[in-house]
Short mmCIF file of N, CA and C in Angstrom, two decimals:
data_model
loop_
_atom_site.label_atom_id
_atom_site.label_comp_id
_atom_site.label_asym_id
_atom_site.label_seq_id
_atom_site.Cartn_x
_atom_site.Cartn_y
_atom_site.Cartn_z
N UNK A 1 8.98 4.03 -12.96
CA UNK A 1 7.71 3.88 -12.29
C UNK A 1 7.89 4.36 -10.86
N UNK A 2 7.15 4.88 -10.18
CA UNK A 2 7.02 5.92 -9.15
C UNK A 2 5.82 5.71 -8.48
N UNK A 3 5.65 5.19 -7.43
CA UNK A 3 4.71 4.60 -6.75
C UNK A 3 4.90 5.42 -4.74
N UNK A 4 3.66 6.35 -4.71
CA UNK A 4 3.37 6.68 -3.20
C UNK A 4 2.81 5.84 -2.41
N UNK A 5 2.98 5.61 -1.82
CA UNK A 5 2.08 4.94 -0.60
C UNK A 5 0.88 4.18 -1.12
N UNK A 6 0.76 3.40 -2.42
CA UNK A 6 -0.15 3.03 -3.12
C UNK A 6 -0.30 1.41 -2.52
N UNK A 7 -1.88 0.72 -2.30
CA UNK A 7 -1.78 0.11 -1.49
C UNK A 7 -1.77 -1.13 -2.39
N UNK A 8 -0.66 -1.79 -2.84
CA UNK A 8 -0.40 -2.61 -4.43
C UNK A 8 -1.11 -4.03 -4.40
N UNK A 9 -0.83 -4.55 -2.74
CA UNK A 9 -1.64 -5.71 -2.20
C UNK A 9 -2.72 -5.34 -1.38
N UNK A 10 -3.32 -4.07 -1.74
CA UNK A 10 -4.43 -4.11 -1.44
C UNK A 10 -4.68 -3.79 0.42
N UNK A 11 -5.75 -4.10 0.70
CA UNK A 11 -6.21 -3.58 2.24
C UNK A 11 -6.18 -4.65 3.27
N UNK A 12 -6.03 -5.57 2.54
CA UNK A 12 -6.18 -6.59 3.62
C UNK A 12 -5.59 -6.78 5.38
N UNK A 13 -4.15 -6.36 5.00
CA UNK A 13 -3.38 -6.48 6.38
C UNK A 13 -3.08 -5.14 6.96
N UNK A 14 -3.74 -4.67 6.80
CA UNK A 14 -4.01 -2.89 7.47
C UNK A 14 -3.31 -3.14 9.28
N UNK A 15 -2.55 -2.77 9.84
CA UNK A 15 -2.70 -3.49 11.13
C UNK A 15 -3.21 -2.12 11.89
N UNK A 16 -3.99 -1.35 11.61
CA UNK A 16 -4.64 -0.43 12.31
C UNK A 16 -5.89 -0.40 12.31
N UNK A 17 -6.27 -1.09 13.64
CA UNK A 17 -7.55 -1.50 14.01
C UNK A 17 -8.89 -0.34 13.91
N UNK A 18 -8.50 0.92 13.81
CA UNK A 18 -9.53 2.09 13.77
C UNK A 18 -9.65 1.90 11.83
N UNK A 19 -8.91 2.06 11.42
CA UNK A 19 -9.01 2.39 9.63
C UNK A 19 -9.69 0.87 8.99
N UNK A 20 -9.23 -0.25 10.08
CA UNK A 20 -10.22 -1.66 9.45
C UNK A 20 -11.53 -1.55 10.06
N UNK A 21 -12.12 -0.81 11.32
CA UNK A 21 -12.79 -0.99 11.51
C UNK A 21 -14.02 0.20 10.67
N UNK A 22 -12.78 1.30 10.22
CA UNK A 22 -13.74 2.43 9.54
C UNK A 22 -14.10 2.03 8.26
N UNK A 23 -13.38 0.97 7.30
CA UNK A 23 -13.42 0.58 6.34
C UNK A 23 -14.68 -0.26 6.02
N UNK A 24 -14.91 -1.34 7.40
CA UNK A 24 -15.91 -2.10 7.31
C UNK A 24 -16.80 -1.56 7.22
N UNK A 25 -17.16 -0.52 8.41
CA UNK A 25 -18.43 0.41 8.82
C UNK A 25 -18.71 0.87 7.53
N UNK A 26 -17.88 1.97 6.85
CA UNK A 26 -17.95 2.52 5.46
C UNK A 26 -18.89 1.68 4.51
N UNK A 27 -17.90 0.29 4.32
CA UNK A 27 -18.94 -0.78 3.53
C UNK A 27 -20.05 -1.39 3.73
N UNK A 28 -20.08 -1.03 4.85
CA UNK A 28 -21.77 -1.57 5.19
C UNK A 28 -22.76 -0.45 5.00
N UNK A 29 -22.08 0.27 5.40
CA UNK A 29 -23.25 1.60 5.19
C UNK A 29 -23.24 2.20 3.94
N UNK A 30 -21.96 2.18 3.08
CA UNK A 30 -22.01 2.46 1.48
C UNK A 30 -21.28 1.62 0.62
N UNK A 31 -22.53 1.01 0.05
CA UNK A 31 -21.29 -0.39 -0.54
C UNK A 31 -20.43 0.44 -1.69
N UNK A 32 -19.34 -0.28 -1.67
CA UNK A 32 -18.32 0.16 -2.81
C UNK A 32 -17.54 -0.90 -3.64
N UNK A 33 -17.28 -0.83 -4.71
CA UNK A 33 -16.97 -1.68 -5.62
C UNK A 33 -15.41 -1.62 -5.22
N UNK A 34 -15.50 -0.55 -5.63
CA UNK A 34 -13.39 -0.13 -5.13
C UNK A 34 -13.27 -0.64 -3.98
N UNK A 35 -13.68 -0.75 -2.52
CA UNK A 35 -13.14 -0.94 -1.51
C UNK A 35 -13.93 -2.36 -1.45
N UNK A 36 -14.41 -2.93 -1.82
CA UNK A 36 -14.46 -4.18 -2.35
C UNK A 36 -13.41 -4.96 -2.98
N UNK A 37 -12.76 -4.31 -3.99
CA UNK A 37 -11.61 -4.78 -4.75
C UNK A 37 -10.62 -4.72 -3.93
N UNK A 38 -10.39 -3.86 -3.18
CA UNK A 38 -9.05 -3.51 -2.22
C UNK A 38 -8.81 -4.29 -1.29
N UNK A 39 -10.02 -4.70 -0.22
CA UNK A 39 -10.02 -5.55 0.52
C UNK A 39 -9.82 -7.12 -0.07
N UNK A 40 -9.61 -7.15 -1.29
CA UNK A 40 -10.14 -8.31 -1.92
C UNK A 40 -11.37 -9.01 -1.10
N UNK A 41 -12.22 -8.54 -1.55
CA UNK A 41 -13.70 -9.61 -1.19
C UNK A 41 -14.57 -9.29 -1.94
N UNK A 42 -14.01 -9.03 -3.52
CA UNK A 42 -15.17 -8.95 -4.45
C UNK A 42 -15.12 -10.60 -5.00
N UNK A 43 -14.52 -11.32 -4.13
CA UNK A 43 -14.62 -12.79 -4.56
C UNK A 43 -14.29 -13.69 -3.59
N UNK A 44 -15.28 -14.74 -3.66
CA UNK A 44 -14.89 -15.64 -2.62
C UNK A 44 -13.22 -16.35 -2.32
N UNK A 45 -13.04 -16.25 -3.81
CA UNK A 45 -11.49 -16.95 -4.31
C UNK A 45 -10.61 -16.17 -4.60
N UNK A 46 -9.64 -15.84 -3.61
CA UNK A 46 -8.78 -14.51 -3.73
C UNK A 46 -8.63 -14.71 -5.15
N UNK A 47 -7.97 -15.94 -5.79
CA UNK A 47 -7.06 -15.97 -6.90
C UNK A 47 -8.13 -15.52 -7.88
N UNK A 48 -9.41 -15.09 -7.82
CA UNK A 48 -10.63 -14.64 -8.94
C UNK A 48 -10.66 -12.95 -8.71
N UNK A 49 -10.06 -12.69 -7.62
CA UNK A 49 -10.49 -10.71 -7.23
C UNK A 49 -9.73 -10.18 -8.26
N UNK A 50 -9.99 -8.91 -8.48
CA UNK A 50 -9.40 -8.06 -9.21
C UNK A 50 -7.77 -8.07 -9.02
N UNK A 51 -7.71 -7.54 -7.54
CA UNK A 51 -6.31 -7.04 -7.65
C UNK A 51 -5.48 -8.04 -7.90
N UNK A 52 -5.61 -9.60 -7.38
CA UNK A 52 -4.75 -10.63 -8.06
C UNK A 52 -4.79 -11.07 -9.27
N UNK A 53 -5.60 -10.38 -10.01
CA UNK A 53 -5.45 -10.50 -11.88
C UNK A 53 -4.29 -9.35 -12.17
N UNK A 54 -5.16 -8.55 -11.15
CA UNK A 54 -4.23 -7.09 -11.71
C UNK A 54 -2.24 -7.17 -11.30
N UNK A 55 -2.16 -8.24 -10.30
CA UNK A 55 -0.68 -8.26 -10.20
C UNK A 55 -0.24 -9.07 -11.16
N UNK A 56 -0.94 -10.03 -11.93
CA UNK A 56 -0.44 -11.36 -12.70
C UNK A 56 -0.18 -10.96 -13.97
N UNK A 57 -0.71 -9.06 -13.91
CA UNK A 57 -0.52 -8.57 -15.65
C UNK A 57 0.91 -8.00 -16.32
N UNK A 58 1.56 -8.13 -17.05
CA UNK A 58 3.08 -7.96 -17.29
C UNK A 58 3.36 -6.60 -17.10
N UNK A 59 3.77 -5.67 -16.96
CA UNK A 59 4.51 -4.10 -17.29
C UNK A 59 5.33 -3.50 -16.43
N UNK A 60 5.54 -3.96 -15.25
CA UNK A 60 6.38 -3.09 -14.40
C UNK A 60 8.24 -3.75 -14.66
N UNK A 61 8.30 -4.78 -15.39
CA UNK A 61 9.32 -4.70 -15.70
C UNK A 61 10.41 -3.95 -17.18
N UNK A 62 8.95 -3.47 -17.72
CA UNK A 62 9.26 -2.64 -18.36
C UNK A 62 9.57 -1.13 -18.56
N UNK A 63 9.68 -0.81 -16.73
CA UNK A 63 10.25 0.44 -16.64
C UNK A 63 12.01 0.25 -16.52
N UNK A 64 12.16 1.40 -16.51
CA UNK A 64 14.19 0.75 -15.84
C UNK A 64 14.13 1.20 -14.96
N UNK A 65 13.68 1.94 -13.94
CA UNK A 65 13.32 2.17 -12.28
C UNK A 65 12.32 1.68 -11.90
N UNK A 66 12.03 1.63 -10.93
CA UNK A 66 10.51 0.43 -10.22
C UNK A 66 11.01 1.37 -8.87
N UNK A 67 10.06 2.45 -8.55
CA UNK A 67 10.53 3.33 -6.96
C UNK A 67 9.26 2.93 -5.95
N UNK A 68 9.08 2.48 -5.35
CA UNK A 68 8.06 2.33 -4.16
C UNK A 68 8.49 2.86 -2.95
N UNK A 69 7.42 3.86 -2.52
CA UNK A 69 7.64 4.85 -1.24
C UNK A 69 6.42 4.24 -0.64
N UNK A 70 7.23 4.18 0.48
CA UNK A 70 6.11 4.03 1.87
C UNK A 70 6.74 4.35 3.29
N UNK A 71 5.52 4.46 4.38
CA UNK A 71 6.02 4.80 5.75
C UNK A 71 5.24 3.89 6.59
N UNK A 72 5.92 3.78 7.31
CA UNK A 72 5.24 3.04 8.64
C UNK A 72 4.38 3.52 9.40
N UNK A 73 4.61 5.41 9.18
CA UNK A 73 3.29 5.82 9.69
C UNK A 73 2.06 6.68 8.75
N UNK A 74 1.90 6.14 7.47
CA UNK A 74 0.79 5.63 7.01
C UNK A 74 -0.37 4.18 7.31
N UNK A 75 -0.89 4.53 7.79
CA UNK A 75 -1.77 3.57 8.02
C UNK A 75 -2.98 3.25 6.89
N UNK A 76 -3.19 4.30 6.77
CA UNK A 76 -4.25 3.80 5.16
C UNK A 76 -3.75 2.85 4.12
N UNK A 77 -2.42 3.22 3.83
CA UNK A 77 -2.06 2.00 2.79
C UNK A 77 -1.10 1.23 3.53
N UNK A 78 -1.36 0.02 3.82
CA UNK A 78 -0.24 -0.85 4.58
C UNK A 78 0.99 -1.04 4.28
N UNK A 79 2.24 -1.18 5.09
CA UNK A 79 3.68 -0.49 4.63
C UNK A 79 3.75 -1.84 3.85
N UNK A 80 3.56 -3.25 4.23
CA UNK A 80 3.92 -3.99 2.97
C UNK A 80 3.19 -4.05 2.09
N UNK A 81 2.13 -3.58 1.83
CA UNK A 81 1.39 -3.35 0.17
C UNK A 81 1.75 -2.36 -0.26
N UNK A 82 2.45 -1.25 0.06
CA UNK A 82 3.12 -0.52 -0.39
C UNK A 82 4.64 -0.45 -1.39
N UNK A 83 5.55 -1.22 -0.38
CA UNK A 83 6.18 -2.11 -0.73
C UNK A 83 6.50 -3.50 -1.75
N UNK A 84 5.11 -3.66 -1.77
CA UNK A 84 5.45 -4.88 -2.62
C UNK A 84 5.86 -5.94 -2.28
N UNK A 85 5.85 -6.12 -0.62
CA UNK A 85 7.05 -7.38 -0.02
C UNK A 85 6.00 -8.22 0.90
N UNK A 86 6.34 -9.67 1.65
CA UNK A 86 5.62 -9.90 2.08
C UNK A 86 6.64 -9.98 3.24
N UNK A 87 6.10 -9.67 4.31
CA UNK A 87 6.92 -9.86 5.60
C UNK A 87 6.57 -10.86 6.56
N UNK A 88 7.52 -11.56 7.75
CA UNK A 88 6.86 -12.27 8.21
C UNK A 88 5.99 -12.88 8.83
N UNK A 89 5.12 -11.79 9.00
CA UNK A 89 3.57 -11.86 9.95
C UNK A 89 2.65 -11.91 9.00
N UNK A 90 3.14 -11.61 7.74
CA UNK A 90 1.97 -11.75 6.63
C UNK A 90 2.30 -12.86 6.04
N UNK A 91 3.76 -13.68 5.50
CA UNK A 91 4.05 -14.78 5.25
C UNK A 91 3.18 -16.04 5.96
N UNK A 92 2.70 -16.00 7.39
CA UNK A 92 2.36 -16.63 8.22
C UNK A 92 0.54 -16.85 8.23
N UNK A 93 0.16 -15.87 7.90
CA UNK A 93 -1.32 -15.68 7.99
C UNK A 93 -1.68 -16.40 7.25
N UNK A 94 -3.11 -16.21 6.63
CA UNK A 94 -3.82 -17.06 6.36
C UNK A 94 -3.72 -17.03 4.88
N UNK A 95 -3.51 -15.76 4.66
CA UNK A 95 -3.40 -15.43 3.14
C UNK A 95 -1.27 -15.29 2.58
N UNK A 96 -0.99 -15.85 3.55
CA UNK A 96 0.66 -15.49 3.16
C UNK A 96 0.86 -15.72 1.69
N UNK A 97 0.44 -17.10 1.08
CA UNK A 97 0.58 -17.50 0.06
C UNK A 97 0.09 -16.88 -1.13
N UNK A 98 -1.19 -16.39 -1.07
CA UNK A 98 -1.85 -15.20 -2.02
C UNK A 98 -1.08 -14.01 -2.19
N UNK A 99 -0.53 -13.41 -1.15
CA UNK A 99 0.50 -12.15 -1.01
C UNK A 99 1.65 -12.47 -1.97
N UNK A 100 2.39 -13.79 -1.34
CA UNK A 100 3.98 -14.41 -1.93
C UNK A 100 3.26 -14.69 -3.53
N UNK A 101 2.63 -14.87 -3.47
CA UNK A 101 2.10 -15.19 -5.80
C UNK A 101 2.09 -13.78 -6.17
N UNK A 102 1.11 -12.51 -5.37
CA UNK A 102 1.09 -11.50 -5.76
C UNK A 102 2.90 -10.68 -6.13
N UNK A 103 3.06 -10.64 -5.01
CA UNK A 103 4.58 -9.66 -5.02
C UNK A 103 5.08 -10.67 -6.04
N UNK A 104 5.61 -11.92 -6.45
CA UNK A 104 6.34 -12.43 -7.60
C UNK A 104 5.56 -12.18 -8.85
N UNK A 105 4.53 -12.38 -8.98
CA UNK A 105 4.03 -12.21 -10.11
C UNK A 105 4.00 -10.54 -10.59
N UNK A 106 4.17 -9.52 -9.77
CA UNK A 106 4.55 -8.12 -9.94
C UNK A 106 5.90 -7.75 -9.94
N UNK A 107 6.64 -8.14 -9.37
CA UNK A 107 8.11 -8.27 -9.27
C UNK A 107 9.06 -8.70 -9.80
N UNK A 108 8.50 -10.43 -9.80
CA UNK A 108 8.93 -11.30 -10.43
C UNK A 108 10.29 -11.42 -11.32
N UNK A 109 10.18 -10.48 -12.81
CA UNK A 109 10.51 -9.86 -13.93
C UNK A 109 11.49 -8.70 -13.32
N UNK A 110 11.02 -8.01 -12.61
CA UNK A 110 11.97 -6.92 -12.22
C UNK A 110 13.40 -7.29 -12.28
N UNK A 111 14.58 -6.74 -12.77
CA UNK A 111 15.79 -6.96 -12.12
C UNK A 111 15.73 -5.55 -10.44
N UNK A 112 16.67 -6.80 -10.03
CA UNK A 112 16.84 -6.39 -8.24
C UNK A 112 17.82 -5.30 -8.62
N UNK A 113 18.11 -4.85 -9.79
CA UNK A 113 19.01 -3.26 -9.48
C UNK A 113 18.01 -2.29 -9.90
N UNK A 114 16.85 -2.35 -10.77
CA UNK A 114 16.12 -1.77 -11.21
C UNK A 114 15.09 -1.17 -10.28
N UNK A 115 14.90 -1.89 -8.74
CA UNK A 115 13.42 -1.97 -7.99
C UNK A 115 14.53 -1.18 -6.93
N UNK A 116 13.84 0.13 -6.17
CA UNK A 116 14.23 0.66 -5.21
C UNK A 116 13.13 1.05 -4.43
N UNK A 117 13.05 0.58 -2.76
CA UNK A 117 11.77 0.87 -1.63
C UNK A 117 12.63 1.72 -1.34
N UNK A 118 11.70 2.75 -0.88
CA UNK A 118 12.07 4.00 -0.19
C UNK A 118 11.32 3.93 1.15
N UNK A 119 12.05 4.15 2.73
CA UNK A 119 11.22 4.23 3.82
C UNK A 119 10.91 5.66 4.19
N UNK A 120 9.98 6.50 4.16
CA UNK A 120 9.97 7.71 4.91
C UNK A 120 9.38 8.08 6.34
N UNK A 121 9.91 8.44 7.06
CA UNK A 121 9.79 8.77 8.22
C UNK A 121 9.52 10.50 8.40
N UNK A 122 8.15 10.80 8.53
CA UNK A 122 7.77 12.52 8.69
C UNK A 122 7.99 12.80 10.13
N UNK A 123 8.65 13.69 10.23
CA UNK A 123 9.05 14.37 11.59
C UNK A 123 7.72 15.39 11.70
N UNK A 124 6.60 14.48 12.66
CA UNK A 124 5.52 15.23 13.11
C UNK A 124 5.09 15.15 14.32
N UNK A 125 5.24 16.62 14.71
CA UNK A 125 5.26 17.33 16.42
C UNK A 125 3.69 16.88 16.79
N UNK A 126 2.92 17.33 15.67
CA UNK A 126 2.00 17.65 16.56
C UNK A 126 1.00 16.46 15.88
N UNK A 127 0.31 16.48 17.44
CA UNK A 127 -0.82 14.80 17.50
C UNK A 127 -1.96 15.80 17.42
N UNK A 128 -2.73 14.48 16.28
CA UNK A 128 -4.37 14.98 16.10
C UNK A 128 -4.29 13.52 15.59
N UNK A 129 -5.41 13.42 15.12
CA UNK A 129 -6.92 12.41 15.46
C UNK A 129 -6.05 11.70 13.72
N UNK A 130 -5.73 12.59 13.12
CA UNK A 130 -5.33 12.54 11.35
C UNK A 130 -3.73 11.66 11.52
N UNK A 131 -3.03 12.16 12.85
CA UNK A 131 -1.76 11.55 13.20
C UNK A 131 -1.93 9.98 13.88
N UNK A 132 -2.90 10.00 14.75
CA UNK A 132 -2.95 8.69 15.36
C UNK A 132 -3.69 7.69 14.65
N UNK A 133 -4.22 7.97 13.81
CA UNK A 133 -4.98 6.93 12.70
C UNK A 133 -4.06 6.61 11.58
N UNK A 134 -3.21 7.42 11.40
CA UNK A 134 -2.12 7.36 10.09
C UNK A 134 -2.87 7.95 8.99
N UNK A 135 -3.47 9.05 9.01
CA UNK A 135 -3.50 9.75 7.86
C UNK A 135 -3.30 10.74 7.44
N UNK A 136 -2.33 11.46 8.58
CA UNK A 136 -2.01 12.63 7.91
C UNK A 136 -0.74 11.99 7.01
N UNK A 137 -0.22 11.21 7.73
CA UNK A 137 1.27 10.50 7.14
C UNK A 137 0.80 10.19 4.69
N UNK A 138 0.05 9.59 5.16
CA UNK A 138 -0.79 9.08 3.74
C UNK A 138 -0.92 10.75 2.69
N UNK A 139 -1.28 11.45 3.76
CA UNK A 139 -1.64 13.03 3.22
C UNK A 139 0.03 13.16 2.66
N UNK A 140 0.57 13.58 3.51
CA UNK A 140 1.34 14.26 3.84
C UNK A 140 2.40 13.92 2.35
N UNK A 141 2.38 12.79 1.64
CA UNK A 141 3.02 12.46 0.59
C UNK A 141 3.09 13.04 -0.65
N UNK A 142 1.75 13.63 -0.57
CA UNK A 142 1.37 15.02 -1.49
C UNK A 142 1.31 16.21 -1.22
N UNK A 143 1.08 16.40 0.17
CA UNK A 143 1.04 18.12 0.54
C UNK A 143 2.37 18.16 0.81
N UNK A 144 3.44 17.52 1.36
CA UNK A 144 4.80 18.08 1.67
C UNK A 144 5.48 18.71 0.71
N UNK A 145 5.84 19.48 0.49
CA UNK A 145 6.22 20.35 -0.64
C UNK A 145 8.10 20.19 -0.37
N UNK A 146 8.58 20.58 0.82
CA UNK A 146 9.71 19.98 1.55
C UNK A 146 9.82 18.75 1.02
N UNK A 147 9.44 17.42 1.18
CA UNK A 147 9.34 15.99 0.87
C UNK A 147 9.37 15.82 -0.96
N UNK A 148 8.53 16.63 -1.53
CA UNK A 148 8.63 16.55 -2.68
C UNK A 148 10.11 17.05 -3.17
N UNK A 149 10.53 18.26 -2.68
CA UNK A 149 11.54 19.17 -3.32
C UNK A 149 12.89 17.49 -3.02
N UNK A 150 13.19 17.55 -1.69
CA UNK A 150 14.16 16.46 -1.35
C UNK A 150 14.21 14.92 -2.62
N UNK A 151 12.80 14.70 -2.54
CA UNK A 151 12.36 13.24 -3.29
C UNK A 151 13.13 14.08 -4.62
N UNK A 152 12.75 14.50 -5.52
CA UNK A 152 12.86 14.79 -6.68
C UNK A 152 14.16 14.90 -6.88
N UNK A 153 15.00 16.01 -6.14
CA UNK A 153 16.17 16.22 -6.90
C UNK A 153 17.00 15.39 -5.63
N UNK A 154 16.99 14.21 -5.31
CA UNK A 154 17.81 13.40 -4.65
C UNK A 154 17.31 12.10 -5.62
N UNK A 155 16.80 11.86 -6.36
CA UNK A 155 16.32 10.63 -7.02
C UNK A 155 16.53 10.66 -8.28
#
């Protein structure tokens, strides 16, 4: 299993104040079911949203690799929903406990030789509007052709 920058816990702890605030705007002005689900707030009761059914469902220990890639400078998908982990500023919040059920109940099963996080760090010169929001980083996981060639035949 082979997982990019996929946001596994969802949108919630985004800590980039432009992409939460574009997200909201987005939803108010076009409601969306998906970014409804992501944020979890297609339910009052986290433990009723989609994506926390969707972590409680069995199969990822049925790969024999479990690869999760993420970067710190993606901002669209948050580096610990990417990850799969809960760290300690999210342990702490309000939802720490919803996170810590999610990642075990996805994990859980995994054996710890089987699950490998990958951190990537893109060496990028040049600043635009796509760099300081974190999305070229998010892009960049599919257009790097360099990144792909390395990922593949180093893995």
């Amino acid at each position: 299993f082979l997982s990019f920058c996929s946001p596994h816990l969802g949108l919630m702890h985004n800590s980039n104040l432009l992409v939460r605030g574009g997200l909201h705007a987005y939803r108010m002005w076009q409601p969306s079911l998906c970014l409804d689900q992501l944020t979890m707030s297609d339910n009052k009761d986290m433990r009723e949203t989609v994506l926390y059914k969707l972590s409680r469902g069995a199969g990822l220990h049925l790969f024999t690799n479990v690869a999760l890639v993420s970067s710190h400078q993606d901002h669209y998908a948050p580096f610990e929903s990417s990850r799969a982990e809960v760290s300690d500023a999210v342990a702490k919040s309000f939802l720490g406990d919803v996170y810590a059920e999610m990642c075990e109940a996805m994990l859980g099963q995994v054996s710890p030789s089987a699950l490998c996080r990958f951190d990537v760090d893109f060496q990028m010169t040049e600043q635009s509007l796509d760099t300081f929001i974190g999305r070229r980083a998010h892009i960049l996981f599919l257009e790097s052709h360099a990144f792909m060639r390395m990922f593949t035949h180093r893995c």
